[in-house]
Short mmCIF file of C-alpha atoms and ligand atoms in Angstrom, two decimals:
data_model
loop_
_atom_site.label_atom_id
_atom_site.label_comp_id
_atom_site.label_asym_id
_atom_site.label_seq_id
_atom_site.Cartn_x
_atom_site.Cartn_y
_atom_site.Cartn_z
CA UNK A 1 -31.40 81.12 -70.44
CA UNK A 2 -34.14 78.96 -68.90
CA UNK A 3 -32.35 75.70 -68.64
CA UNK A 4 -34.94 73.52 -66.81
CA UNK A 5 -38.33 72.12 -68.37
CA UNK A 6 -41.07 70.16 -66.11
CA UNK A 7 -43.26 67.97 -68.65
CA UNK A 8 -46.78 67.75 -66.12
CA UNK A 9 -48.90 64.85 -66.69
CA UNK A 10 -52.16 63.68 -65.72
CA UNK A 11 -52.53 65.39 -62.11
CA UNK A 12 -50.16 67.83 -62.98
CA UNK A 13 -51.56 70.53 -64.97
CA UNK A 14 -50.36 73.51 -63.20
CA UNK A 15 -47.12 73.46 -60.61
CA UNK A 16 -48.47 75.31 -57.23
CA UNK A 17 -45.47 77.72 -56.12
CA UNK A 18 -44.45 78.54 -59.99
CA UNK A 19 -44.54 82.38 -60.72
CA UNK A 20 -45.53 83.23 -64.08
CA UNK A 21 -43.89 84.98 -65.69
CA UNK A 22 -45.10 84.49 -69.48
CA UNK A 23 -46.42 81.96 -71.76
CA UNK A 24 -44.60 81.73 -74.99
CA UNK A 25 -46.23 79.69 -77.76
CA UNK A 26 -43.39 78.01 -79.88
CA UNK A 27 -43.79 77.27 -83.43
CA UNK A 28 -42.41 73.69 -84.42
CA UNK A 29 -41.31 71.99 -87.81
CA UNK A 30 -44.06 69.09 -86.17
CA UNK A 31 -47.09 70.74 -85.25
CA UNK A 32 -48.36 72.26 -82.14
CA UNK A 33 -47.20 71.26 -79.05
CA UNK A 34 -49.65 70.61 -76.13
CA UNK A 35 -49.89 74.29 -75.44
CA UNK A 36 -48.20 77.52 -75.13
CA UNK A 37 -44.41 77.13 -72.77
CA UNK A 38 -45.27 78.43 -69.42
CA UNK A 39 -42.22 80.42 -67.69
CA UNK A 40 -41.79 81.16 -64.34
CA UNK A 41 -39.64 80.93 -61.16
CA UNK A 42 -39.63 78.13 -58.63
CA UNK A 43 -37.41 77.70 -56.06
CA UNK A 44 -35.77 81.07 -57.22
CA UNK A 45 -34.81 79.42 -60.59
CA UNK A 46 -35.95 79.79 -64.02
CA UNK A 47 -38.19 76.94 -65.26
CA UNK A 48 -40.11 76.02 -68.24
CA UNK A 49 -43.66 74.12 -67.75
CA UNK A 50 -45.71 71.88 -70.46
CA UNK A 51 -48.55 70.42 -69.30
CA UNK A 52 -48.82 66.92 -71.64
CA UNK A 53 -52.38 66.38 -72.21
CA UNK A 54 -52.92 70.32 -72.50
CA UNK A 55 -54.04 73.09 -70.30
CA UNK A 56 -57.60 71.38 -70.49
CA UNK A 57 -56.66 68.05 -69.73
CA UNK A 58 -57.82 67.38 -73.21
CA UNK A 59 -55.19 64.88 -75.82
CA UNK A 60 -55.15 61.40 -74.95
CA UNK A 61 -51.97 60.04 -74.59
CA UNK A 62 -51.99 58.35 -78.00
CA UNK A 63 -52.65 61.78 -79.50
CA UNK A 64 -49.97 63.88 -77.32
CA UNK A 65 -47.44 65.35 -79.99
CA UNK A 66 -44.37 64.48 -78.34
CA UNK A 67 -42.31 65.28 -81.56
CA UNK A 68 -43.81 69.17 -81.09
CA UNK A 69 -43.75 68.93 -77.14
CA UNK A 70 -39.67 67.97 -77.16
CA UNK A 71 -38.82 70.16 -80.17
CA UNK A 72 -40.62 73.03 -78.94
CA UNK A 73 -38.77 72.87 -75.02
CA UNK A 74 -35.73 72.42 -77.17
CA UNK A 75 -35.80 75.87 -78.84
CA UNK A 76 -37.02 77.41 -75.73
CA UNK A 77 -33.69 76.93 -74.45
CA UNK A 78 -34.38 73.66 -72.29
CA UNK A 79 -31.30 70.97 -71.33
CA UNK A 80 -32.66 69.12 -68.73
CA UNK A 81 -36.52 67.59 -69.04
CA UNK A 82 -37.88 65.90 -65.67
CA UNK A 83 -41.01 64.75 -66.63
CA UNK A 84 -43.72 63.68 -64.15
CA UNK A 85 -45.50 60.25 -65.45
CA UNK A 86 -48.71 58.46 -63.65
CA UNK A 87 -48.57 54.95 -63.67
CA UNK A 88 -50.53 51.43 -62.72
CA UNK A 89 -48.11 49.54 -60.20
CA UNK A 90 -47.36 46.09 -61.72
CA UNK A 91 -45.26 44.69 -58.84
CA UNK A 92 -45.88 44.40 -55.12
CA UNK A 93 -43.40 47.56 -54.32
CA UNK A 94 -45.60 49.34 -56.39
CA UNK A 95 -48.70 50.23 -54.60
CA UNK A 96 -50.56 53.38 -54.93
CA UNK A 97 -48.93 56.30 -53.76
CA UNK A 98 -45.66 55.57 -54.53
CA UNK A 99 -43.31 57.50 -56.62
CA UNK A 100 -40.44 56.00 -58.50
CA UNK A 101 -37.72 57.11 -60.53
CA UNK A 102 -36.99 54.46 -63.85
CA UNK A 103 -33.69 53.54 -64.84
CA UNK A 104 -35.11 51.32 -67.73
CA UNK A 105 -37.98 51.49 -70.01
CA UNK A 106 -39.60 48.82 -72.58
CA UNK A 107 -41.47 50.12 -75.35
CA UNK A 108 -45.24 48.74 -76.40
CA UNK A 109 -46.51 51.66 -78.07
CA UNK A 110 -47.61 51.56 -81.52
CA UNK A 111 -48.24 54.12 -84.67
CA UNK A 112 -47.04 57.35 -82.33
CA UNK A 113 -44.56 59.76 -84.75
CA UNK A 114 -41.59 58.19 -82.68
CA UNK A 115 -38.30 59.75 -84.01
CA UNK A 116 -36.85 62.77 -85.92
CA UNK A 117 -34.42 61.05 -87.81
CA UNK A 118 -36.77 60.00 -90.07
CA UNK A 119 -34.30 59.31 -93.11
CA UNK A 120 -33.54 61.70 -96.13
CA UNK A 121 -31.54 64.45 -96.13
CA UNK A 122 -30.51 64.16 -92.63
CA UNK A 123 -29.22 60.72 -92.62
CA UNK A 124 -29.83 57.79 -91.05
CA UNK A 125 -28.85 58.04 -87.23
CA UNK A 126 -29.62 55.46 -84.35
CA UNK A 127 -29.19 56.88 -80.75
CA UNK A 128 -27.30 54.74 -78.15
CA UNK A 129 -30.48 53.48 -75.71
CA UNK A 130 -28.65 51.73 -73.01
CA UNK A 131 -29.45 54.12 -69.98
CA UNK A 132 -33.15 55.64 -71.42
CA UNK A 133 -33.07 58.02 -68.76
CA UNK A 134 -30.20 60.64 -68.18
CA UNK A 135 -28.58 58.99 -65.42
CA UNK A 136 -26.72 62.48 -64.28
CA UNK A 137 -30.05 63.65 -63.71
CA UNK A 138 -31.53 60.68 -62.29
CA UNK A 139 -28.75 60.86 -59.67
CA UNK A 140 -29.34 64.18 -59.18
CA UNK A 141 -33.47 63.75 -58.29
CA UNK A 142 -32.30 60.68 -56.15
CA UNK A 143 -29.69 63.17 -53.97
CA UNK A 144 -32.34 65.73 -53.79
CA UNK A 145 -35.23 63.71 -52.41
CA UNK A 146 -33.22 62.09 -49.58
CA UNK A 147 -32.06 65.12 -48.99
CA UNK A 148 -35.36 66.68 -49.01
CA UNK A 149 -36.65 63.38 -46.98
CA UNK A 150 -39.10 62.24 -50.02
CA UNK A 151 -39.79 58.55 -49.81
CA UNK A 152 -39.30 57.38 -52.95
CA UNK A 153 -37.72 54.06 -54.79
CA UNK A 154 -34.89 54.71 -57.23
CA UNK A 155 -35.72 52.42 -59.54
CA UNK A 156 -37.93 50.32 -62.26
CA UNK A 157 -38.69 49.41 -65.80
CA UNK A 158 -41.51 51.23 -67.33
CA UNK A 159 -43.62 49.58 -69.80
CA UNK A 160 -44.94 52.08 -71.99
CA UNK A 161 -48.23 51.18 -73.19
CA UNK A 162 -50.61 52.69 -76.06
CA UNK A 163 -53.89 53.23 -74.10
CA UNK A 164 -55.94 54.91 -74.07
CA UNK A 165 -57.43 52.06 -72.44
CA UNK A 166 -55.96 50.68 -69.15
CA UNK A 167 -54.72 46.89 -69.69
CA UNK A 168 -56.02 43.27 -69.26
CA UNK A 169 -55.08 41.36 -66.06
CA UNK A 170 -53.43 38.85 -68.67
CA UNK A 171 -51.16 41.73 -70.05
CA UNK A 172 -50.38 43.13 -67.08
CA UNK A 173 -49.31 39.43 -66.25
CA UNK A 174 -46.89 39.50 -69.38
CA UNK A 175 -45.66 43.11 -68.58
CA UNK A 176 -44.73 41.55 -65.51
CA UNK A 177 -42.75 38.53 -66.89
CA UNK A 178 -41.42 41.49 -69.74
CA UNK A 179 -39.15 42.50 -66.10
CA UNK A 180 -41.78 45.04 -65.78
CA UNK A 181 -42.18 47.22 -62.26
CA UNK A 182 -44.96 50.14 -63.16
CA UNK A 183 -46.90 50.70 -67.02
CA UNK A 184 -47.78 54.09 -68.30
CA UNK A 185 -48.99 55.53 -71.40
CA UNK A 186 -46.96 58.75 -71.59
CA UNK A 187 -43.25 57.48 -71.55
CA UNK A 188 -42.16 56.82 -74.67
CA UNK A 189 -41.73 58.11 -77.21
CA UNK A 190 -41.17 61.09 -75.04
CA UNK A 191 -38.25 59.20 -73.57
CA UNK A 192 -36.20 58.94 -76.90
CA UNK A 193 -37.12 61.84 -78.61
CA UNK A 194 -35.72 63.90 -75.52
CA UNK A 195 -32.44 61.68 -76.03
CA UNK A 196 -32.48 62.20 -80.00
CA UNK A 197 -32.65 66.00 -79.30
CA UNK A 198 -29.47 65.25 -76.78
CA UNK A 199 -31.66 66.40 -73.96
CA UNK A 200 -31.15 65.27 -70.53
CA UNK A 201 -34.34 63.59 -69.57
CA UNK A 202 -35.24 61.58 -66.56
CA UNK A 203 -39.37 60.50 -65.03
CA UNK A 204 -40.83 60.99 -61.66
CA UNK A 205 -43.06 58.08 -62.04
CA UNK A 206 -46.43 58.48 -59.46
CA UNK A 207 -48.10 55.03 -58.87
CA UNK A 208 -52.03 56.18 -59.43
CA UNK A 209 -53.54 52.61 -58.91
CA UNK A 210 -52.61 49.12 -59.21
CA UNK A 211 -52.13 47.81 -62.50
CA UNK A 212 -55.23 45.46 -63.48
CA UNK A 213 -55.69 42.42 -61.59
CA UNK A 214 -53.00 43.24 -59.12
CA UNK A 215 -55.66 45.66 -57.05
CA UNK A 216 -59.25 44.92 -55.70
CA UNK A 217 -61.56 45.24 -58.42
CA UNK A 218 -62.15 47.54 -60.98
CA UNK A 219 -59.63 50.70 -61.63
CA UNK A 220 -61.86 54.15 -61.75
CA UNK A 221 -60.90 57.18 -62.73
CA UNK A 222 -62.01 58.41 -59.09
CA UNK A 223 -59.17 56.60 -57.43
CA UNK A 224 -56.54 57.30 -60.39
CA UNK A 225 -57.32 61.43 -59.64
CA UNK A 226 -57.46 61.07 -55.62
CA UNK A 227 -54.35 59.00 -55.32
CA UNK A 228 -52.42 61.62 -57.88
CA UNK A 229 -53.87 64.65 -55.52
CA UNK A 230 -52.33 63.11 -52.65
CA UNK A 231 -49.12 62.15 -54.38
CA UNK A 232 -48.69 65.22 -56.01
CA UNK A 233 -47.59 67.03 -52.58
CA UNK A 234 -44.48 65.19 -52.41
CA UNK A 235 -43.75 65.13 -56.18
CA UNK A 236 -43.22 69.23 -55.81
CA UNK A 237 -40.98 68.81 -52.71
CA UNK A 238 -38.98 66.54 -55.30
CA UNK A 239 -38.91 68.81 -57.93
CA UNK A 240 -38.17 72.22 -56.00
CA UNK A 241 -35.36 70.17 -53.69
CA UNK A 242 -34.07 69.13 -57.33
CA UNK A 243 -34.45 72.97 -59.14
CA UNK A 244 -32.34 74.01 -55.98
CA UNK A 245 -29.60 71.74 -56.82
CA UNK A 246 -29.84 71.89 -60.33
N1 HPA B 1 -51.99 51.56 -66.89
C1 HPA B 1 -51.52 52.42 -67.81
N2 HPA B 1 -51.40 53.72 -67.59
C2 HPA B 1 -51.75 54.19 -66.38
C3 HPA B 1 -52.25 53.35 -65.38
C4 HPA B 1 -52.38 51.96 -65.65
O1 HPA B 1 -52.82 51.16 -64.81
N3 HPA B 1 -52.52 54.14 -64.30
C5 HPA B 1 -52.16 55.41 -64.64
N4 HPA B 1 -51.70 55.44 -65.91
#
């Protein structure tokens, strides 16, 4: 059984090194997810692949159906989820180029489908929140990318934003007060759907740019792609150093 799932996200469409093996197209009790399950090996392991925004590139993170996304790894047979996030660095550790691995999130996304204990016949059920990211797993990507000698910081909050516009200067400014470190549109609900689903779940955060007002200028969507490109080299070594120990 194909235990391990990669979630791509913007930069992150296709893993380089993964041999196909199939693409299975999952049917969900929440819709499609953002495309057909790609298997294949990497690192000599079994692996599942979901590109987030689609194949294409083509839903907006506000439109992403996470609920169909996490169900549909689910039934494929996935127990661990690393998912690979771009963010805007808020604080000064943060600049672009560097990856991070959360250990705490704060949610400020709005009208997403957010949970599958929606009431009714199933109850009402509230997950336990206090570590948002599997810490067994985080450990595990922290072992793996010293050992693989990725530079990397183990930590920060992720404020999860609604986009798809970047933010204001003054937000970003309130993010930062919040006790936030990078901000992202992509992490939650993803984040506690994984947990409701008792999947273990953990982010590769990749700092694209510099949240707004903390960089020079404007942010463009030029520098948000080239920064991920470069990034994106030493995300892999993370992942396949991680799929070896997994
Ligand atoms: N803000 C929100 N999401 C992002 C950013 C940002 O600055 N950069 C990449 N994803």
């Amino acid at each position: 059984m194909t235990r391990i799932a990669i979630i791509g996200g913007t930069g992150l469409t296709s893993l380089a090194g993964l041999e196909i093996s199939g693409k299975e197209t999952v049917e969900t009790l929440y819709g499609e997810a953002s495309g057909p399950i790609t298997q294949g090996h990497l690192s000599g392991k079994e692996i599942l692949f979901l590109p987030r925004h689609g194949y294409a590139h083509s839903i907006p993170p506000h439109k992403v159906n996470y609920r169909a996304n996490i169900s549909a790894l689910k039934q494929a047979g996935a127990e661990y989820i690393i998912a690979v996030n771009a963010v805007g660095g808020i604080t000064a550790e943060m600049q672009a180029g560097v990856i991070a691995i959360p250990d705490q999130l704060i949610d400020y996304t709005w009208s997403r489908e957010h949970t599958f204990f929606d009431g009714g016949e199933s109850g009402v059920e509230h997950i336990d929140f206090t570590h948002p990211y599997c810490e067994s797993l985080r450990n595990k990507l922290i072992q793996a990318g010293q050992q693989a000698g990725v530079v990397f910081l183990d930590y920060g909050t992720y404020a999860a934003t609604q986009g798809p516009r970047l933010e204001t200067p003054a937000e970003i400014n309130r993010l930062d007060r919040d006790g936030c470190h990078i901000v992202g549109m992509t992490g939650m609900p993803e984040a506690a759907l994984a947990r409701e689903l008792e999947l273990c779940y953990a982010s590769v955060s990749v700092v694209a740019n510099m949240a707004a007002g903390r960089g020079e200028g404007e942010i463009t969507m030029q520098e948000i792609e080239q920064t991920l490109l470069s990034a994106m080299a030493d995300v892999r070594k993370l992942l396949e150093a991680l799929i070896e120990e997994l």
